[in-house]
Amino acid sequence: MANLTSYVQNHVIDAAYGALGETGIPPTEVDSISETYHPSSEAVSFLTAHPYYLSVIQPDEHLFANPDTLKVMVTLEERQQVALPRRGARKAMHFIAIREGVDRESFFAAWRAASQAIVADPSLSTALCGYVLSHVLPVPQERS
């Protein structure tokens, strides 16, 4: 499809990460996360308005995806340099929300500092293949 540069399907092995008692946050129950890569936010809008998407893909979505739990995020990736970059067989995704009472600037400063400490730790070089910070952007077009 036009403007689609990459497509990744992430199949979740354990859909209930952590128990409410451990984290205070209810587990996220998803079976998969699809990643589509585009050259720009405008290209995302173009793709979701494309006749093929509207006539073939969108009408079938309800057959395989629960529309009540479907979430769409457009992100800008910031890849961190790791000691031994290589393709990995496992990916851990952490969905992080700003804690109540913490301002955005402090949150992003702490997030960046923690990320930089992880990629700079030589003891993790055999276990870490890559590290990406994904910044959520406004969704360019509401899905119908």
PDB file of C-alpha atoms in Angstrom:
ATOM      1  CA  MET A   1       0.000   0.000   0.000  1.00  0.00           C
ATOM      2  CA  ALA A   2       1.161   3.519  -0.716  1.00  0.00           C
ATOM      3  CA  ASN A   3       3.218   5.214   2.013  1.00  0.00           C
ATOM      4  CA  LEU A   4       3.526   2.084   4.152  1.00  0.00           C
ATOM      5  CA  THR A   5       7.241   1.503   4.742  1.00  0.00           C
ATOM      6  CA  SER A   6       7.086  -1.361   7.255  1.00  0.00           C
ATOM      7  CA  TYR A   7       4.539  -3.581   9.016  1.00  0.00           C
ATOM      8  CA  VAL A   8       5.167  -5.572  12.208  1.00  0.00           C
ATOM      9  CA  GLN A   9       2.799  -7.918  14.039  1.00  0.00           C
ATOM     10  CA  ASN A  10       3.573  -8.357  17.739  1.00  0.00           C
ATOM     11  CA  HIS A  11       1.839 -11.392  19.236  1.00  0.00           C
ATOM     12  CA  VAL A  12       1.594 -11.102  23.004  1.00  0.00           C
ATOM     13  CA  ILE A  13       2.808 -14.170  24.882  1.00  0.00           C
ATOM     14  CA  ASP A  14       1.300 -13.269  28.269  1.00  0.00           C
ATOM     15  CA  ALA A  15      -1.572 -10.826  27.897  1.00  0.00           C
ATOM     16  CA  ALA A  16      -1.797 -10.008  31.628  1.00  0.00           C
ATOM     17  CA  TYR A  17       1.393  -8.200  32.615  1.00  0.00           C
ATOM     18  CA  GLY A  18       1.600  -7.921  36.386  1.00  0.00           C
ATOM     19  CA  ALA A  19      -1.134  -8.287  38.928  1.00  0.00           C
ATOM     20  CA  LEU A  20      -3.110  -5.347  40.250  1.00  0.00           C
ATOM     21  CA  GLY A  21      -1.609  -5.930  43.711  1.00  0.00           C
ATOM     22  CA  GLU A  22       1.961  -5.605  42.402  1.00  0.00           C
ATOM     23  CA  THR A  23       1.606  -2.475  40.298  1.00  0.00           C
ATOM     24  CA  GLY A  24      -1.658  -0.824  41.289  1.00  0.00           C
ATOM     25  CA  ILE A  25      -2.501  -0.737  37.575  1.00  0.00           C
ATOM     26  CA  PRO A  26      -4.926  -3.209  35.993  1.00  0.00           C
ATOM     27  CA  PRO A  27      -3.234  -5.582  33.515  1.00  0.00           C
ATOM     28  CA  THR A  28      -3.410  -4.696  29.844  1.00  0.00           C
ATOM     29  CA  GLU A  29      -5.219  -7.444  28.048  1.00  0.00           C
ATOM     30  CA  VAL A  30      -4.289  -7.441  24.395  1.00  0.00           C
ATOM     31  CA  ASP A  31      -3.498 -10.300  22.077  1.00  0.00           C
ATOM     32  CA  SER A  32      -1.461  -8.396  19.526  1.00  0.00           C
ATOM     33  CA  ILE A  33      -0.038  -5.022  18.632  1.00  0.00           C
ATOM     34  CA  SER A  34       0.308  -4.081  14.987  1.00  0.00           C
ATOM     35  CA  GLU A  35       2.932  -1.543  14.029  1.00  0.00           C
ATOM     36  CA  THR A  36       2.772   0.243  10.705  1.00  0.00           C
ATOM     37  CA  TYR A  37       5.538   2.620   9.703  1.00  0.00           C
ATOM     38  CA  HIS A  38       4.938   5.678   7.517  1.00  0.00           C
ATOM     39  CA  PRO A  39       7.123   8.539   6.304  1.00  0.00           C
ATOM     40  CA  SER A  40       4.875  11.166   7.977  1.00  0.00           C
ATOM     41  CA  SER A  41       1.700  11.703  10.013  1.00  0.00           C
ATOM     42  CA  GLU A  42       0.009  12.830   6.799  1.00  0.00           C
ATOM     43  CA  ALA A  43       0.802   9.439   5.278  1.00  0.00           C
ATOM     44  CA  VAL A  44      -1.110   7.772   8.137  1.00  0.00           C
ATOM     45  CA  SER A  45      -4.162   9.867   7.260  1.00  0.00           C
ATOM     46  CA  PHE A  46      -3.699   9.013   3.591  1.00  0.00           C
ATOM     47  CA  LEU A  47      -3.590   5.292   4.369  1.00  0.00           C
ATOM     48  CA  THR A  48      -6.719   5.256   6.556  1.00  0.00           C
ATOM     49  CA  ALA A  49      -8.627   7.256   3.910  1.00  0.00           C
ATOM     50  CA  HIS A  50      -7.389   5.072   1.036  1.00  0.00           C
ATOM     51  CA  PRO A  51     -10.165   3.304  -0.933  1.00  0.00           C
ATOM     52  CA  TYR A  52      -8.583  -0.144  -0.381  1.00  0.00           C
ATOM     53  CA  TYR A  53      -8.532   0.341   3.391  1.00  0.00           C
ATOM     54  CA  LEU A  54     -12.098   1.687   3.425  1.00  0.00           C
ATOM     55  CA  SER A  55     -13.563  -0.995   1.134  1.00  0.00           C
ATOM     56  CA  VAL A  56     -11.588  -4.124   2.108  1.00  0.00           C
ATOM     57  CA  ILE A  57      -9.823  -3.838   5.467  1.00  0.00           C
ATOM     58  CA  GLN A  58     -12.124  -1.657   7.566  1.00  0.00           C
ATOM     59  CA  PRO A  59     -15.308  -3.688   6.842  1.00  0.00           C
ATOM     60  CA  ASP A  60     -13.555  -6.849   8.116  1.00  0.00           C
ATOM     61  CA  GLU A  61     -11.956  -5.354  11.248  1.00  0.00           C
ATOM     62  CA  HIS A  62     -14.896  -6.344  13.467  1.00  0.00           C
ATOM     63  CA  LEU A  63     -14.328 -10.011  12.499  1.00  0.00           C
ATOM     64  CA  PHE A  64     -10.912 -10.148  14.180  1.00  0.00           C
ATOM     65  CA  ALA A  65     -10.549  -7.092  16.417  1.00  0.00           C
ATOM     66  CA  ASN A  66     -12.673  -5.985  19.344  1.00  0.00           C
ATOM     67  CA  PRO A  67     -13.708  -2.412  18.466  1.00  0.00           C
ATOM     68  CA  ASP A  68     -14.339  -1.631  22.162  1.00  0.00           C
ATOM     69  CA  THR A  69     -10.687  -2.203  23.074  1.00  0.00           C
ATOM     70  CA  LEU A  70      -8.988  -1.076  19.863  1.00  0.00           C
ATOM     71  CA  LYS A  71      -6.534   1.738  20.500  1.00  0.00           C
ATOM     72  CA  VAL A  72      -4.651   3.668  17.848  1.00  0.00           C
ATOM     73  CA  MET A  73      -1.546   5.671  18.661  1.00  0.00           C
ATOM     74  CA  VAL A  74       0.655   7.570  16.251  1.00  0.00           C
ATOM     75  CA  THR A  75       4.174   7.818  17.614  1.00  0.00           C
ATOM     76  CA  LEU A  76       7.491   9.305  16.693  1.00  0.00           C
ATOM     77  CA  GLU A  77      10.327   6.855  17.394  1.00  0.00           C
ATOM     78  CA  GLU A  78      13.571   7.956  18.994  1.00  0.00           C
ATOM     79  CA  ARG A  79      16.070   5.109  18.689  1.00  0.00           C
ATOM     80  CA  GLN A  80      18.725   4.936  21.378  1.00  0.00           C
ATOM     81  CA  GLN A  81      22.246   3.763  20.541  1.00  0.00           C
ATOM     82  CA  VAL A  82      22.996   0.428  22.222  1.00  0.00           C
ATOM     83  CA  ALA A  83      26.403  -1.218  22.621  1.00  0.00           C
ATOM     84  CA  LEU A  84      25.732  -4.210  20.322  1.00  0.00           C
ATOM     85  CA  PRO A  85      22.823  -3.366  18.029  1.00  0.00           C
ATOM     86  CA  ARG A  86      21.356  -6.462  16.381  1.00  0.00           C
ATOM     87  CA  ARG A  87      17.984  -7.989  15.593  1.00  0.00           C
ATOM     88  CA  GLY A  88      16.265  -9.457  18.590  1.00  0.00           C
ATOM     89  CA  ALA A  89      13.866 -12.325  19.003  1.00  0.00           C
ATOM     90  CA  ARG A  90      11.911 -10.732  21.881  1.00  0.00           C
ATOM     91  CA  LYS A  91      10.477  -7.267  22.390  1.00  0.00           C
ATOM     92  CA  ALA A  92       9.279  -5.812  25.678  1.00  0.00           C
ATOM     93  CA  MET A  93       6.895  -2.873  25.355  1.00  0.00           C
ATOM     94  CA  HIS A  94       6.256  -0.673  28.362  1.00  0.00           C
ATOM     95  CA  PHE A  95       3.279   1.676  28.204  1.00  0.00           C
ATOM     96  CA  ILE A  96       4.053   4.492  30.613  1.00  0.00           C
ATOM     97  CA  ALA A  97       1.692   7.219  31.826  1.00  0.00           C
ATOM     98  CA  ILE A  98       2.687  10.333  33.715  1.00  0.00           C
ATOM     99  CA  ARG A  99       2.024   9.877  37.413  1.00  0.00           C
ATOM    100  CA  GLU A 100      -0.517  12.295  38.894  1.00  0.00           C
ATOM    101  CA  GLY A 101       1.197  15.417  40.191  1.00  0.00           C
ATOM    102  CA  VAL A 102       4.284  15.077  37.966  1.00  0.00           C
ATOM    103  CA  ASP A 103       4.713  17.725  35.275  1.00  0.00           C
ATOM    104  CA  ARG A 104       5.461  16.682  31.675  1.00  0.00           C
ATOM    105  CA  GLU A 105       8.956  18.182  31.632  1.00  0.00           C
ATOM    106  CA  SER A 106       9.996  16.271  34.758  1.00  0.00           C
ATOM    107  CA  PHE A 107       8.442  13.073  33.431  1.00  0.00           C
ATOM    108  CA  PHE A 108      10.304  13.230  30.114  1.00  0.00           C
ATOM    109  CA  ALA A 109      13.581  14.194  31.820  1.00  0.00           C
ATOM    110  CA  ALA A 110      13.318  11.191  34.171  1.00  0.00           C
ATOM    111  CA  TRP A 111      12.258   8.873  31.322  1.00  0.00           C
ATOM    112  CA  ARG A 112      15.182   9.975  29.170  1.00  0.00           C
ATOM    113  CA  ALA A 113      17.684   9.659  32.042  1.00  0.00           C
ATOM    114  CA  ALA A 114      16.473   6.138  32.884  1.00  0.00           C
ATOM    115  CA  SER A 115      16.629   5.117  29.218  1.00  0.00           C
ATOM    116  CA  GLN A 116      20.143   6.486  28.796  1.00  0.00           C
ATOM    117  CA  ALA A 117      21.296   4.628  31.918  1.00  0.00           C
ATOM    118  CA  ILE A 118      19.908   1.358  30.546  1.00  0.00           C
ATOM    119  CA  VAL A 119      21.581   1.622  27.124  1.00  0.00           C
ATOM    120  CA  ALA A 120      24.886   2.786  28.669  1.00  0.00           C
ATOM    121  CA  ASP A 121      25.122  -0.122  31.138  1.00  0.00           C
ATOM    122  CA  PRO A 122      27.764  -2.518  29.720  1.00  0.00           C
ATOM    123  CA  SER A 123      26.392  -5.401  31.790  1.00  0.00           C
ATOM    124  CA  LEU A 124      23.212  -5.270  29.666  1.00  0.00           C
ATOM    125  CA  SER A 125      24.996  -5.372  26.293  1.00  0.00           C
ATOM    126  CA  THR A 126      24.481  -9.129  25.861  1.00  0.00           C
ATOM    127  CA  ALA A 127      20.754  -8.873  26.653  1.00  0.00           C
ATOM    128  CA  LEU A 128      19.788  -5.624  24.938  1.00  0.00           C
ATOM    129  CA  CYS A 129      19.441  -5.592  21.145  1.00  0.00           C
ATOM    130  CA  GLY A 130      17.771  -2.205  20.793  1.00  0.00           C
ATOM    131  CA  TYR A 131      15.955   0.501  22.694  1.00  0.00           C
ATOM    132  CA  VAL A 132      13.339   2.896  21.327  1.00  0.00           C
ATOM    133  CA  LEU A 133      11.469   5.750  22.984  1.00  0.00           C
ATOM    134  CA  SER A 134       8.124   6.289  21.253  1.00  0.00           C
ATOM    135  CA  HIS A 135       6.522   9.686  21.712  1.00  0.00           C
ATOM    136  CA  VAL A 136       2.750   9.715  21.169  1.00  0.00           C
ATOM    137  CA  LEU A 137       1.530  12.288  18.656  1.00  0.00           C
ATOM    138  CA  PRO A 138      -2.039  13.409  18.039  1.00  0.00           C
ATOM    139  CA  VAL A 139      -3.924  10.963  15.821  1.00  0.00           C
ATOM    140  CA  PRO A 140      -4.205  12.855  12.517  1.00  0.00           C
ATOM    141  CA  GLN A 141      -7.677  11.590  11.600  1.00  0.00           C
ATOM    142  CA  GLU A 142     -10.479  10.094  13.667  1.00  0.00           C
ATOM    143  CA  ARG A 143     -11.372   6.548  12.645  1.00  0.00           C
ATOM    144  CA  SER A 144     -14.990   6.010  11.726  1.00  0.00           C
TER     145      SER A 144
END
